[in-house]
Amino acid sequence: MRVVVDLNRCQGYAQCCYAAPESFELRGHEILFYDPAPPDEARPRIERAQQACPVRAISIEPAGLDRDDAP
Amino acid sequence: MTGDPGIVVVGASLAGLRGAEALREAGYDGPLTIVGDEPYRPYDRPPLSKHVLAGELPPEATALPQQRPLKAHWRLGQPATALDRQRKAIRLGDGSEVPYTKLLIATGARARPWPGEGAHLAGVFTIRGRDDAAALRLALARPPRHVLVIGAGLIGCEAASCCRDLGVPVTLADSNSTPLARVLGTVVGGTIAECLRRAGVAYRAGTQVDALTGEGGHVAGARLRDGGLIETDCVIVALGAIRDTEWLAHGGLRADAGGLTCDAACRALTRAGDPDPDIGAAGDVARWPNPLYGGREMTVEHWGNAVEQAAHAARTLLHPEDPRPYRHLPAFWSSQFGINIKAVGLAEGADAVAIVQGDRAARRYLAVYGRSGRSIAAVSFDQARWLPSYADRIAEGAAFPPILDATDQGRVEILAPGFPPARRGPAAEGRMREVAHV
């Protein structure tokens, strides 16, 4: 799955790091390191991280998104 | 070809993707074509100069999430090579022609190549695209005996930081007395100089590299203007970016190496100075009069602008009857040497800088830049939570310094920001309007 965090918006509240510790990690005082391509089985935790983010900085590609090209 | 050719997005980048998504989100259900010069779907650039170089993320992990179905024709691995506005078509690298009803230009920029002797030696790198980062990562994993980074902008400093994390000896050469001198001034740049020193980077201030020298086709050193020589087997050229506008040369638009000039609603201007209602532009390539700065023309090479301007330009294309000005407060972030750096506004041209929160000596503070008594920009070193309050004041053009009586504030220190004198030469005028990563 695909994830991107708007790091302009991120304030280092680290709620994502509690919700999905294997995918989000806070380094130093407030540097967020995250896995932009976590395994599909991490989706429930990543969605919790997205919900928990106080500044709504996390975007996730919807499950089962139709990425098909135009015919 | 019969029927409506639809909207063509040129540039399969962050701006191109978000622009395409915005078109669909706004209900556009006609044909949509996305053209990209690289063979990849849109990917995220910020990790390239950090986690990809460090070997923490493979380059392909940077593919961006797509937020809705696009039903697009993807034409990847094909650069746009020409625009014909009379026939409403673009030409691609393979010679094929793509007609359009409306066009969204998001071709971005590319790394400024090494301008001197030695550009084609093995071991000389730039960092812009996925392939650049992948190639440099391979070289760093070997590892080289020594890395020379030329240019102490954001990318140069991030690369130097990565090299030190990998234990590789690094020299960072820049013509200014501190890193990021043009973006943040030498007072704040001094904080980064201190980080470099503590991390063991050899910072060579006031240094002009004249030529790269090679042995057997591989880089072996850098010859300096002062006659000195730096021995090195890996060079990272971090001299900013050039806008990808060559393909527009005969399109009758106002395009040059500084960008594609647009009106306030992000519609491309013709040579006559009228907006072409069928051509919008967004991201690094778009130069537009930003109402937040009194209509000053600027390009903003940052992630947040790519996202917001793409959505704005998409809206303008779909609602030609209601063009709205794109008002944008530039913002960027960088992480290097374990510190999170975030900035809002344009600090260039400031006549004062105030340390309004935290402690400069501890390299954890927030500084606000002022010009003629107004607050114009702010930068935070590991103090990101304060930044939004200051960003609001800056967007309002509040008096400088904007906040003086907060209970958690110490003594506010006000200093001259120490911007280097403007560059001379023919390129200077174009460059002063940019927020370049140099």
Short mmCIF file of C-alpha atoms in Angstrom, two decimals:
data_model
loop_
_atom_site.label_atom_id
_atom_site.label_comp_id
_atom_site.label_asym_id
_atom_site.label_seq_id
_atom_site.Cartn_x
_atom_site.Cartn_y
_atom_site.Cartn_z
CA MET A 1 0.00 0.00 0.00
CA ARG A 2 1.03 3.62 -0.51
CA VAL A 3 1.29 6.30 2.15
CA VAL A 4 2.45 9.91 2.10
CA VAL A 5 2.68 12.37 4.97
CA ASP A 6 2.40 16.12 4.45
CA LEU A 7 5.43 17.10 6.50
CA ASN A 8 4.55 20.80 6.25
CA ARG A 9 1.50 19.90 8.27
CA CYS A 10 3.10 17.35 10.63
CA GLN A 11 3.83 18.79 14.07
CA GLY A 12 5.46 15.73 15.58
CA TYR A 13 2.56 14.74 17.88
CA ALA A 14 3.66 11.12 17.27
CA GLN A 15 0.16 9.65 17.50
CA CYS A 16 0.93 7.67 14.32
CA CYS A 17 3.98 6.18 16.03
CA TYR A 18 1.71 4.72 18.75
CA ALA A 19 -0.92 3.50 16.29
CA ALA A 20 1.48 1.89 13.80
CA PRO A 21 4.94 1.73 15.40
CA GLU A 22 6.35 -0.51 12.67
CA SER A 23 5.56 2.11 10.01
CA PHE A 24 6.07 5.47 11.75
CA GLU A 25 9.04 6.52 13.87
CA LEU A 26 9.93 9.82 15.50
CA ARG A 27 13.61 10.71 15.37
CA GLY A 28 15.25 13.40 17.42
CA HIS A 29 12.72 15.92 18.74
CA GLU A 30 10.32 15.95 15.80
CA ILE A 31 11.58 14.29 12.62
CA LEU A 32 9.00 11.82 11.34
CA PHE A 33 10.40 8.84 9.44
CA TYR A 34 7.76 6.63 7.87
CA ASP A 35 7.47 3.74 5.46
CA PRO A 36 5.74 5.04 2.32
CA ALA A 37 5.20 1.48 1.03
CA PRO A 38 4.10 -0.64 4.01
CA PRO A 39 2.79 -4.20 3.51
CA ASP A 40 -0.97 -4.54 2.91
CA GLU A 41 -1.47 -6.30 6.25
CA ALA A 42 -0.43 -3.07 8.01
CA ARG A 43 -3.47 -1.24 6.60
CA PRO A 44 -5.69 -1.42 9.73
CA ARG A 45 -2.93 0.09 11.89
CA ILE A 46 -2.06 2.71 9.27
CA GLU A 47 -5.72 3.71 9.03
CA ARG A 48 -5.78 4.10 12.81
CA ALA A 49 -2.67 6.27 12.53
CA GLN A 50 -4.41 8.39 9.91
CA GLN A 51 -7.44 8.83 12.18
CA ALA A 52 -5.27 9.59 15.20
CA CYS A 53 -3.25 12.35 13.52
CA PRO A 54 -4.33 15.65 15.13
CA VAL A 55 -3.33 17.66 12.05
CA ARG A 56 -4.63 15.18 9.41
CA ALA A 57 -1.27 14.97 7.66
CA ILE A 58 -1.42 11.31 6.52
CA SER A 59 -2.76 10.31 3.08
CA ILE A 60 -3.32 6.67 2.15
CA GLU A 61 -4.21 5.14 -1.17
CA PRO A 62 -7.73 3.73 -0.73
CA ALA A 63 -7.99 -0.07 -0.52
CA GLY A 64 -8.90 -1.66 -3.82
CA LEU A 65 -8.44 1.61 -5.70
CA ASP A 66 -9.10 1.17 -9.39
CA ARG A 67 -5.76 2.16 -10.87
CA ASP A 68 -6.81 0.98 -14.30
CA ASP A 69 -5.91 3.08 -17.25
CA ALA A 70 -8.56 4.43 -19.53
CA PRO A 71 -9.68 1.89 -22.14
CA MET B 1 -9.04 11.59 -34.38
CA THR B 2 -12.65 12.31 -33.61
CA GLY B 3 -14.33 13.69 -30.54
CA ASP B 4 -12.97 15.62 -27.58
CA PRO B 5 -9.28 14.90 -26.90
CA GLY B 6 -9.86 16.06 -23.34
CA ILE B 7 -7.39 17.33 -20.78
CA VAL B 8 -3.71 16.53 -21.05
CA VAL B 9 -1.49 16.82 -17.97
CA VAL B 10 2.19 17.20 -18.88
CA GLY B 11 4.39 16.05 -16.01
CA ALA B 12 3.79 12.81 -14.09
CA SER B 13 4.95 14.40 -10.87
CA LEU B 14 3.40 15.31 -7.52
CA ALA B 15 1.81 18.38 -9.17
CA GLY B 16 0.69 16.37 -12.20
CA LEU B 17 -0.90 13.67 -10.05
CA ARG B 18 -2.64 16.06 -7.68
CA GLY B 19 -3.81 18.15 -10.63
CA ALA B 20 -5.30 15.06 -12.32
CA GLU B 21 -6.98 14.02 -9.07
CA ALA B 22 -8.41 17.51 -8.62
CA LEU B 23 -9.89 17.43 -12.13
CA ARG B 24 -11.65 14.14 -11.40
CA GLU B 25 -12.71 15.26 -7.94
CA ALA B 26 -14.32 18.34 -9.45
CA GLY B 27 -16.39 16.09 -11.67
CA TYR B 28 -14.46 16.22 -14.92
CA ASP B 29 -15.29 12.91 -16.61
CA GLY B 30 -13.84 13.44 -20.09
CA PRO B 31 -10.67 11.93 -21.48
CA LEU B 32 -7.55 12.49 -19.35
CA THR B 33 -3.98 11.88 -20.51
CA ILE B 34 -0.92 12.10 -18.28
CA VAL B 35 2.46 12.49 -19.96
CA GLY B 36 5.74 11.91 -18.11
CA ASP B 37 9.35 11.85 -19.29
CA GLU B 38 10.38 9.21 -16.74
CA PRO B 39 9.12 5.63 -16.98
CA TYR B 40 7.61 5.82 -13.47
CA ARG B 41 4.22 6.68 -12.06
CA PRO B 42 4.40 9.84 -9.88
CA TYR B 43 6.72 9.51 -6.91
CA ASP B 44 7.68 11.60 -3.89
CA ARG B 45 10.98 13.48 -4.11
CA PRO B 46 11.75 14.54 -0.51
CA PRO B 47 12.85 11.04 0.62
CA LEU B 48 15.31 10.76 -2.28
CA SER B 49 17.93 13.06 -0.75
CA LYS B 50 17.42 11.56 2.72
CA HIS B 51 16.20 8.00 3.28
CA VAL B 52 16.92 6.67 -0.21
CA LEU B 53 20.54 7.89 -0.03
CA ALA B 54 20.84 6.45 3.44
CA GLY B 55 19.67 3.05 2.14
CA GLU B 56 16.61 3.05 4.42
CA LEU B 57 14.11 3.12 1.57
CA PRO B 58 14.43 1.57 -1.88
CA PRO B 59 13.84 4.17 -4.61
CA GLU B 60 10.64 2.45 -5.77
CA ALA B 61 9.08 2.84 -2.30
CA THR B 62 8.60 6.55 -3.04
CA ALA B 63 5.65 5.95 -5.42
CA LEU B 64 2.87 8.33 -4.36
CA PRO B 65 -0.55 7.16 -3.22
CA GLN B 66 -3.22 7.81 -5.80
CA GLN B 67 -6.27 9.14 -4.03
CA ARG B 68 -9.01 8.34 -6.53
CA PRO B 69 -9.50 6.44 -9.79
CA LEU B 70 -8.17 8.53 -12.65
CA LYS B 71 -9.08 6.48 -15.73
CA ALA B 72 -6.16 8.17 -17.42
CA HIS B 73 -4.11 7.37 -20.50
CA TRP B 74 -0.57 7.30 -19.08
CA ARG B 75 2.13 8.19 -21.60
CA LEU B 76 5.22 7.49 -19.49
CA GLY B 77 8.84 7.52 -20.61
CA GLN B 78 7.98 10.18 -23.19
CA PRO B 79 9.11 13.76 -22.72
CA ALA B 80 6.97 16.48 -24.27
CA THR B 81 9.14 18.11 -26.93
CA ALA B 82 6.93 20.80 -28.46
CA LEU B 83 3.68 22.69 -28.02
CA ASP B 84 1.54 23.79 -30.97
CA ARG B 85 -1.16 26.06 -29.64
CA GLN B 86 -2.71 26.74 -33.05
CA ARG B 87 -3.37 23.04 -33.60
CA LYS B 88 -3.88 22.40 -29.87
CA ALA B 89 -1.45 19.50 -29.70
CA ILE B 90 1.81 18.58 -28.04
CA ARG B 91 4.56 16.49 -29.56
CA LEU B 92 6.31 13.71 -27.61
CA GLY B 93 9.85 12.35 -27.77
CA ASP B 94 8.85 9.43 -30.00
CA GLY B 95 7.45 11.88 -32.56
CA SER B 96 3.82 11.14 -31.78
CA GLU B 97 1.31 13.94 -31.32
CA VAL B 98 -1.17 14.28 -28.47
CA PRO B 99 -4.09 16.65 -29.10
CA TYR B 100 -5.65 18.49 -26.18
CA THR B 101 -8.74 20.50 -25.39
CA LYS B 102 -7.10 21.83 -22.25
CA LEU B 103 -3.55 21.46 -21.01
CA LEU B 104 -2.12 21.42 -17.49
CA ILE B 105 1.63 22.02 -17.56
CA ALA B 106 3.52 20.56 -14.61
CA THR B 107 6.87 19.71 -16.18
CA GLY B 108 8.76 20.89 -13.13
CA ALA B 109 12.49 21.34 -13.16
CA ARG B 110 15.65 19.30 -13.44
CA ALA B 111 18.92 19.45 -11.54
CA ARG B 112 21.30 22.12 -12.72
CA PRO B 113 24.18 20.07 -14.17
CA TRP B 114 27.80 20.75 -13.32
CA PRO B 115 28.52 23.72 -15.60
CA GLY B 116 32.30 23.32 -15.80
CA GLU B 117 34.87 20.85 -16.96
CA GLY B 118 34.42 17.25 -15.82
CA ALA B 119 30.63 17.02 -15.90
CA HIS B 120 30.67 13.65 -17.67
CA LEU B 121 33.15 11.88 -15.38
CA ALA B 122 31.95 8.78 -13.57
CA GLY B 123 31.37 9.50 -9.90
CA VAL B 124 29.70 12.89 -10.53
CA PHE B 125 26.05 12.96 -9.43
CA THR B 126 23.05 15.22 -9.13
CA ILE B 127 19.97 14.49 -7.02
CA ARG B 128 16.61 15.15 -8.58
CA GLY B 129 14.93 12.03 -9.92
CA ARG B 130 14.53 8.47 -8.73
CA ASP B 131 17.28 7.20 -11.03
CA ASP B 132 19.68 9.91 -9.79
CA ALA B 133 19.09 8.87 -6.20
CA ALA B 134 19.38 5.15 -7.02
CA ALA B 135 22.71 5.66 -8.79
CA LEU B 136 24.11 7.81 -5.98
CA ARG B 137 22.92 5.30 -3.39
CA LEU B 138 24.87 2.54 -5.17
CA ALA B 139 28.00 4.71 -5.10
CA LEU B 140 27.58 5.57 -1.40
CA ALA B 141 27.09 1.91 -0.48
CA ARG B 142 30.52 1.00 -1.85
CA PRO B 143 31.52 3.41 -0.08
CA PRO B 144 33.63 6.16 -1.68
CA ARG B 145 36.78 7.29 0.11
CA HIS B 146 35.54 10.88 0.18
CA VAL B 147 32.51 12.83 -1.03
CA LEU B 148 32.58 16.43 -2.21
CA VAL B 149 29.20 18.17 -2.18
CA ILE B 150 29.11 21.35 -4.25
CA GLY B 151 26.41 23.76 -3.08
CA ALA B 152 25.14 24.13 0.49
CA GLY B 153 21.43 24.50 -0.18
CA LEU B 154 18.82 22.16 1.27
CA ILE B 155 19.70 19.22 -0.98
CA GLY B 156 23.46 19.68 -0.52
CA CYS B 157 23.13 19.82 3.27
CA GLU B 158 20.79 16.81 3.37
CA ALA B 159 23.22 14.82 1.21
CA ALA B 160 26.15 15.81 3.46
CA SER B 161 24.13 14.77 6.51
CA CYS B 162 23.41 11.35 4.94
CA CYS B 163 27.06 10.81 4.06
CA ARG B 164 28.09 11.47 7.65
CA ASP B 165 25.40 9.06 8.91
CA LEU B 166 27.02 6.48 6.63
CA GLY B 167 30.45 7.32 8.04
CA VAL B 168 31.80 8.70 4.76
CA PRO B 169 34.18 11.70 4.94
CA VAL B 170 32.51 14.76 3.37
CA THR B 171 33.58 18.19 2.22
CA LEU B 172 30.79 20.69 1.50
CA ALA B 173 31.90 23.59 -0.70
CA ASP B 174 29.86 26.75 -1.12
CA SER B 175 30.60 30.30 -2.19
CA ASN B 176 28.87 31.77 0.88
CA SER B 177 30.07 31.98 4.46
CA THR B 178 27.35 29.61 5.74
CA PRO B 179 24.97 27.02 4.27
CA LEU B 180 21.53 28.20 3.06
CA ALA B 181 22.81 31.77 3.05
CA ARG B 182 20.50 32.93 0.25
CA VAL B 183 17.41 31.23 1.62
CA LEU B 184 17.78 31.96 5.34
CA GLY B 185 20.69 34.40 5.74
CA THR B 186 24.02 33.73 7.41
CA VAL B 187 22.81 34.23 11.00
CA VAL B 188 20.38 31.32 10.79
CA GLY B 189 22.71 29.58 8.32
CA GLY B 190 25.27 29.67 11.14
CA THR B 191 23.16 27.15 13.03
CA ILE B 192 23.52 24.71 10.14
CA ALA B 193 27.24 25.47 9.89
CA GLU B 194 27.49 24.47 13.55
CA CYS B 195 25.57 21.23 12.84
CA LEU B 196 27.98 20.48 9.99
CA ARG B 197 30.97 21.07 12.22
CA ARG B 198 29.60 18.85 14.98
CA ALA B 199 28.82 16.07 12.46
CA GLY B 200 32.36 16.20 11.11
CA VAL B 201 31.59 17.74 7.70
CA ALA B 202 34.42 19.90 6.37
CA TYR B 203 32.58 23.08 5.33
CA ARG B 204 34.58 25.11 2.82
CA ALA B 205 33.07 28.59 2.93
CA GLY B 206 33.77 31.11 0.19
CA THR B 207 34.90 28.34 -2.11
CA GLN B 208 34.42 28.30 -5.88
CA VAL B 209 35.00 25.00 -7.61
CA ASP B 210 36.31 25.69 -11.12
CA ALA B 211 36.68 22.21 -12.59
CA LEU B 212 36.41 18.52 -11.80
CA THR B 213 39.43 16.47 -12.77
CA GLY B 214 39.48 12.78 -13.63
CA GLU B 215 41.67 9.71 -13.89
CA GLY B 216 40.66 6.94 -16.26
CA GLY B 217 37.23 8.48 -16.76
CA HIS B 218 36.42 8.65 -13.03
CA VAL B 219 36.41 11.83 -10.97
CA ALA B 220 39.56 12.22 -8.90
CA GLY B 221 39.46 15.78 -7.66
CA ALA B 222 38.12 19.31 -7.79
CA ARG B 223 40.19 22.31 -8.77
CA LEU B 224 39.35 25.45 -6.83
CA ARG B 225 39.44 29.05 -8.00
CA ASP B 226 42.01 29.90 -5.34
CA GLY B 227 44.35 27.30 -6.85
CA GLY B 228 43.64 24.61 -4.27
CA LEU B 229 42.70 21.04 -5.03
CA ILE B 230 40.30 18.71 -3.20
CA GLU B 231 40.96 15.03 -3.77
CA THR B 232 37.69 13.14 -4.05
CA ASP B 233 36.24 10.08 -5.75
CA CYS B 234 32.58 11.13 -5.52
CA VAL B 235 31.03 14.52 -6.28
CA ILE B 236 27.44 15.55 -5.61
CA VAL B 237 26.47 18.64 -7.60
CA ALA B 238 23.71 20.44 -5.65
CA LEU B 239 23.41 23.75 -7.49
CA GLY B 240 19.64 24.03 -7.66
CA ALA B 241 17.32 23.43 -10.57
CA ILE B 242 16.51 24.61 -14.07
CA ARG B 243 12.85 24.76 -15.12
CA ASP B 244 11.86 22.36 -17.87
CA THR B 245 10.54 24.88 -20.37
CA GLU B 246 12.64 24.21 -23.52
CA TRP B 247 9.77 22.26 -25.06
CA LEU B 248 7.67 25.44 -24.89
CA ALA B 249 10.20 27.51 -26.85
CA HIS B 250 8.03 27.76 -29.99
CA GLY B 251 4.67 27.60 -28.27
CA GLY B 252 4.14 31.34 -28.16
CA LEU B 253 4.06 31.44 -24.37
CA ARG B 254 6.17 33.46 -21.96
CA ALA B 255 8.57 30.69 -20.97
CA ASP B 256 12.26 30.79 -20.13
CA ALA B 257 14.73 29.02 -17.83
CA GLY B 258 13.08 30.80 -14.88
CA GLY B 259 9.68 29.25 -15.57
CA LEU B 260 6.44 29.60 -17.49
CA THR B 261 4.80 32.93 -16.68
CA CYS B 262 1.14 32.73 -15.70
CA ASP B 263 -1.58 35.12 -14.59
CA ALA B 264 -2.73 35.13 -10.98
CA ALA B 265 -5.18 32.30 -11.69
CA CYS B 266 -2.31 30.08 -12.99
CA ARG B 267 -3.20 30.36 -16.70
CA ALA B 268 -0.18 30.51 -19.01
CA LEU B 269 0.47 33.90 -20.59
CA THR B 270 0.99 34.23 -24.31
CA ARG B 271 3.82 36.39 -25.64
CA ALA B 272 1.21 39.12 -26.15
CA GLY B 273 0.51 38.96 -22.42
CA ASP B 274 -3.00 37.47 -22.48
CA PRO B 275 -3.81 34.33 -20.56
CA ASP B 276 -4.51 31.24 -22.69
CA PRO B 277 -7.74 30.02 -21.03
CA ASP B 278 -6.99 26.43 -22.11
CA ILE B 279 -3.52 26.17 -20.58
CA GLY B 280 -2.85 26.08 -16.86
CA ALA B 281 0.44 25.52 -15.03
CA ALA B 282 1.42 24.34 -11.57
CA GLY B 283 4.38 23.36 -9.44
CA ASP B 284 8.07 24.15 -9.91
CA VAL B 285 7.62 25.34 -13.50
CA ALA B 286 4.86 27.92 -12.85
CA ARG B 287 5.82 31.56 -12.31
CA TRP B 288 2.82 33.56 -11.20
CA PRO B 289 2.08 36.89 -9.51
CA ASN B 290 1.39 35.89 -5.93
CA PRO B 291 -1.26 38.22 -4.41
CA LEU B 292 0.17 37.54 -0.97
CA TYR B 293 3.31 39.41 -2.08
CA GLY B 294 1.61 42.29 -3.86
CA GLY B 295 1.60 40.44 -7.17
CA ARG B 296 5.32 39.77 -7.22
CA GLU B 297 6.10 37.05 -9.75
CA MET B 298 7.64 33.94 -8.25
CA THR B 299 8.14 30.25 -8.73
CA VAL B 300 7.94 28.10 -5.62
CA GLU B 301 9.82 24.82 -5.81
CA HIS B 302 8.28 23.19 -2.79
CA TRP B 303 6.06 20.19 -2.10
CA GLY B 304 3.14 22.13 -0.63
CA ASN B 305 2.97 24.46 -3.61
CA ALA B 306 2.89 21.54 -6.04
CA VAL B 307 -0.17 20.18 -4.24
CA GLU B 308 -2.06 23.45 -3.79
CA GLN B 309 -1.21 25.09 -7.10
CA ALA B 310 -2.13 21.93 -9.04
CA ALA B 311 -5.58 21.93 -7.47
CA HIS B 312 -5.94 25.66 -8.13
CA ALA B 313 -4.88 25.43 -11.79
CA ALA B 314 -7.21 22.44 -12.30
CA ARG B 315 -10.11 24.49 -10.95
CA THR B 316 -9.22 27.41 -13.22
CA LEU B 317 -9.23 25.12 -16.28
CA LEU B 318 -12.66 23.77 -15.39
CA HIS B 319 -14.16 27.20 -14.54
CA PRO B 320 -12.87 29.64 -17.16
CA GLU B 321 -15.77 31.98 -16.30
CA ASP B 322 -14.54 32.40 -12.73
CA PRO B 323 -10.72 32.70 -12.56
CA ARG B 324 -9.57 33.21 -8.98
CA PRO B 325 -6.14 34.40 -7.86
CA TYR B 326 -3.82 31.82 -6.32
CA ARG B 327 -2.67 33.18 -2.98
CA HIS B 328 0.11 31.08 -1.50
CA LEU B 329 2.37 31.29 1.53
CA PRO B 330 5.48 29.27 0.57
CA ALA B 331 6.57 26.62 3.06
CA PHE B 332 9.21 23.90 3.17
CA TRP B 333 10.73 21.37 5.50
CA SER B 334 14.06 19.61 5.67
CA SER B 335 15.56 17.13 8.07
CA GLN B 336 19.31 17.02 8.45
CA PHE B 337 21.81 16.34 11.23
CA GLY B 338 18.95 15.08 13.41
CA ILE B 339 17.17 18.46 13.29
CA ASN B 340 13.79 19.22 11.76
CA ILE B 341 13.89 22.50 9.85
CA LYS B 342 10.63 24.09 8.73
CA ALA B 343 10.04 27.45 7.15
CA VAL B 344 7.17 29.63 5.93
CA GLY B 345 7.24 32.77 3.82
CA LEU B 346 10.13 34.19 1.81
CA ALA B 347 13.01 35.36 3.97
CA GLU B 348 14.99 36.80 1.06
CA GLY B 349 15.23 40.58 1.34
CA ALA B 350 14.64 40.66 5.10
CA ASP B 351 16.35 43.48 7.00
CA ALA B 352 16.05 41.90 10.45
CA VAL B 353 15.64 38.53 12.10
CA ALA B 354 14.25 38.00 15.60
CA ILE B 355 14.78 34.88 17.70
CA VAL B 356 11.28 34.70 19.18
CA GLN B 357 11.22 31.26 20.78
CA GLY B 358 13.88 28.95 22.13
CA ASP B 359 17.62 29.17 22.21
CA ARG B 360 19.99 29.67 19.28
CA ALA B 361 22.93 28.17 21.17
CA ALA B 362 20.94 24.98 21.73
CA ARG B 363 20.03 24.89 18.00
CA ARG B 364 16.36 24.70 18.94
CA TYR B 365 14.53 27.93 18.18
CA LEU B 366 12.11 29.83 16.02
CA ALA B 367 13.22 32.91 14.11
CA VAL B 368 11.00 35.47 12.38
CA TYR B 369 12.24 37.63 9.49
CA GLY B 370 11.15 41.24 9.11
CA ARG B 371 11.26 43.73 6.30
CA SER B 372 10.37 47.40 6.70
CA GLY B 373 8.61 46.62 9.98
CA ARG B 374 6.49 43.72 8.64
CA SER B 375 6.88 40.02 9.38
CA ILE B 376 7.65 38.17 6.14
CA ALA B 377 8.95 34.71 7.01
CA ALA B 378 9.76 32.34 9.87
CA VAL B 379 12.01 29.34 10.31
CA SER B 380 11.90 26.72 13.01
CA PHE B 381 14.62 24.39 14.23
CA ASP B 382 12.87 21.61 16.17
CA GLN B 383 10.10 24.05 17.21
CA ALA B 384 7.49 23.12 14.60
CA ARG B 385 4.49 23.48 16.88
CA TRP B 386 5.01 27.22 17.17
CA LEU B 387 5.22 27.73 13.43
CA PRO B 388 1.51 27.84 12.49
CA SER B 389 0.84 30.80 14.82
CA TYR B 390 3.65 32.73 13.17
CA ALA B 391 2.57 31.59 9.68
CA ASP B 392 -0.83 33.21 10.28
CA ARG B 393 0.82 36.49 11.33
CA ILE B 394 3.08 36.40 8.26
CA ALA B 395 0.15 35.79 5.91
CA GLU B 396 -1.57 38.84 7.48
CA GLY B 397 1.56 40.98 7.08
CA ALA B 398 1.65 41.63 10.83
CA ALA B 399 4.11 44.05 12.40
CA PHE B 400 7.65 42.78 13.13
CA PRO B 401 8.28 41.05 15.44
CA PRO B 402 4.76 39.66 15.49
CA ILE B 403 4.43 38.17 18.97
CA LEU B 404 6.28 39.78 21.86
CA ASP B 405 4.39 39.12 25.05
CA ALA B 406 3.86 35.35 25.09
CA THR B 407 4.26 33.98 28.60
CA ASP B 408 6.62 31.26 27.35
CA GLN B 409 8.90 33.66 25.52
CA GLY B 410 12.35 34.57 26.67
CA ARG B 411 14.19 37.74 25.71
CA VAL B 412 13.65 38.40 22.01
CA GLU B 413 16.97 38.83 20.23
CA ILE B 414 16.90 40.95 17.04
CA LEU B 415 19.77 40.69 14.56
CA ALA B 416 20.74 41.58 11.00
CA PRO B 417 19.96 38.42 9.00
CA GLY B 418 23.17 38.54 6.95
CA PHE B 419 21.98 37.87 3.41
CA PRO B 420 24.81 37.77 0.87
CA PRO B 421 24.75 40.51 -1.79
CA ALA B 422 22.61 39.75 -4.85
CA ARG B 423 24.28 37.79 -7.58
CA ARG B 424 25.53 39.84 -10.51
CA GLY B 425 25.27 38.92 -14.15
CA PRO B 426 22.49 38.31 -16.66
CA ALA B 427 20.96 35.45 -14.66
CA ALA B 428 20.59 37.53 -11.50
CA GLU B 429 17.26 39.15 -12.32
CA GLY B 430 15.55 35.86 -13.08
CA ARG B 431 17.01 34.21 -10.02
CA MET B 432 16.05 36.82 -7.47
CA ARG B 433 12.39 36.03 -7.96
CA GLU B 434 12.77 32.39 -7.13
CA VAL B 435 12.72 30.32 -4.03
CA ALA B 436 15.43 28.08 -5.35
CA HIS B 437 17.11 25.27 -3.49
CA VAL B 438 20.50 26.83 -3.88
#
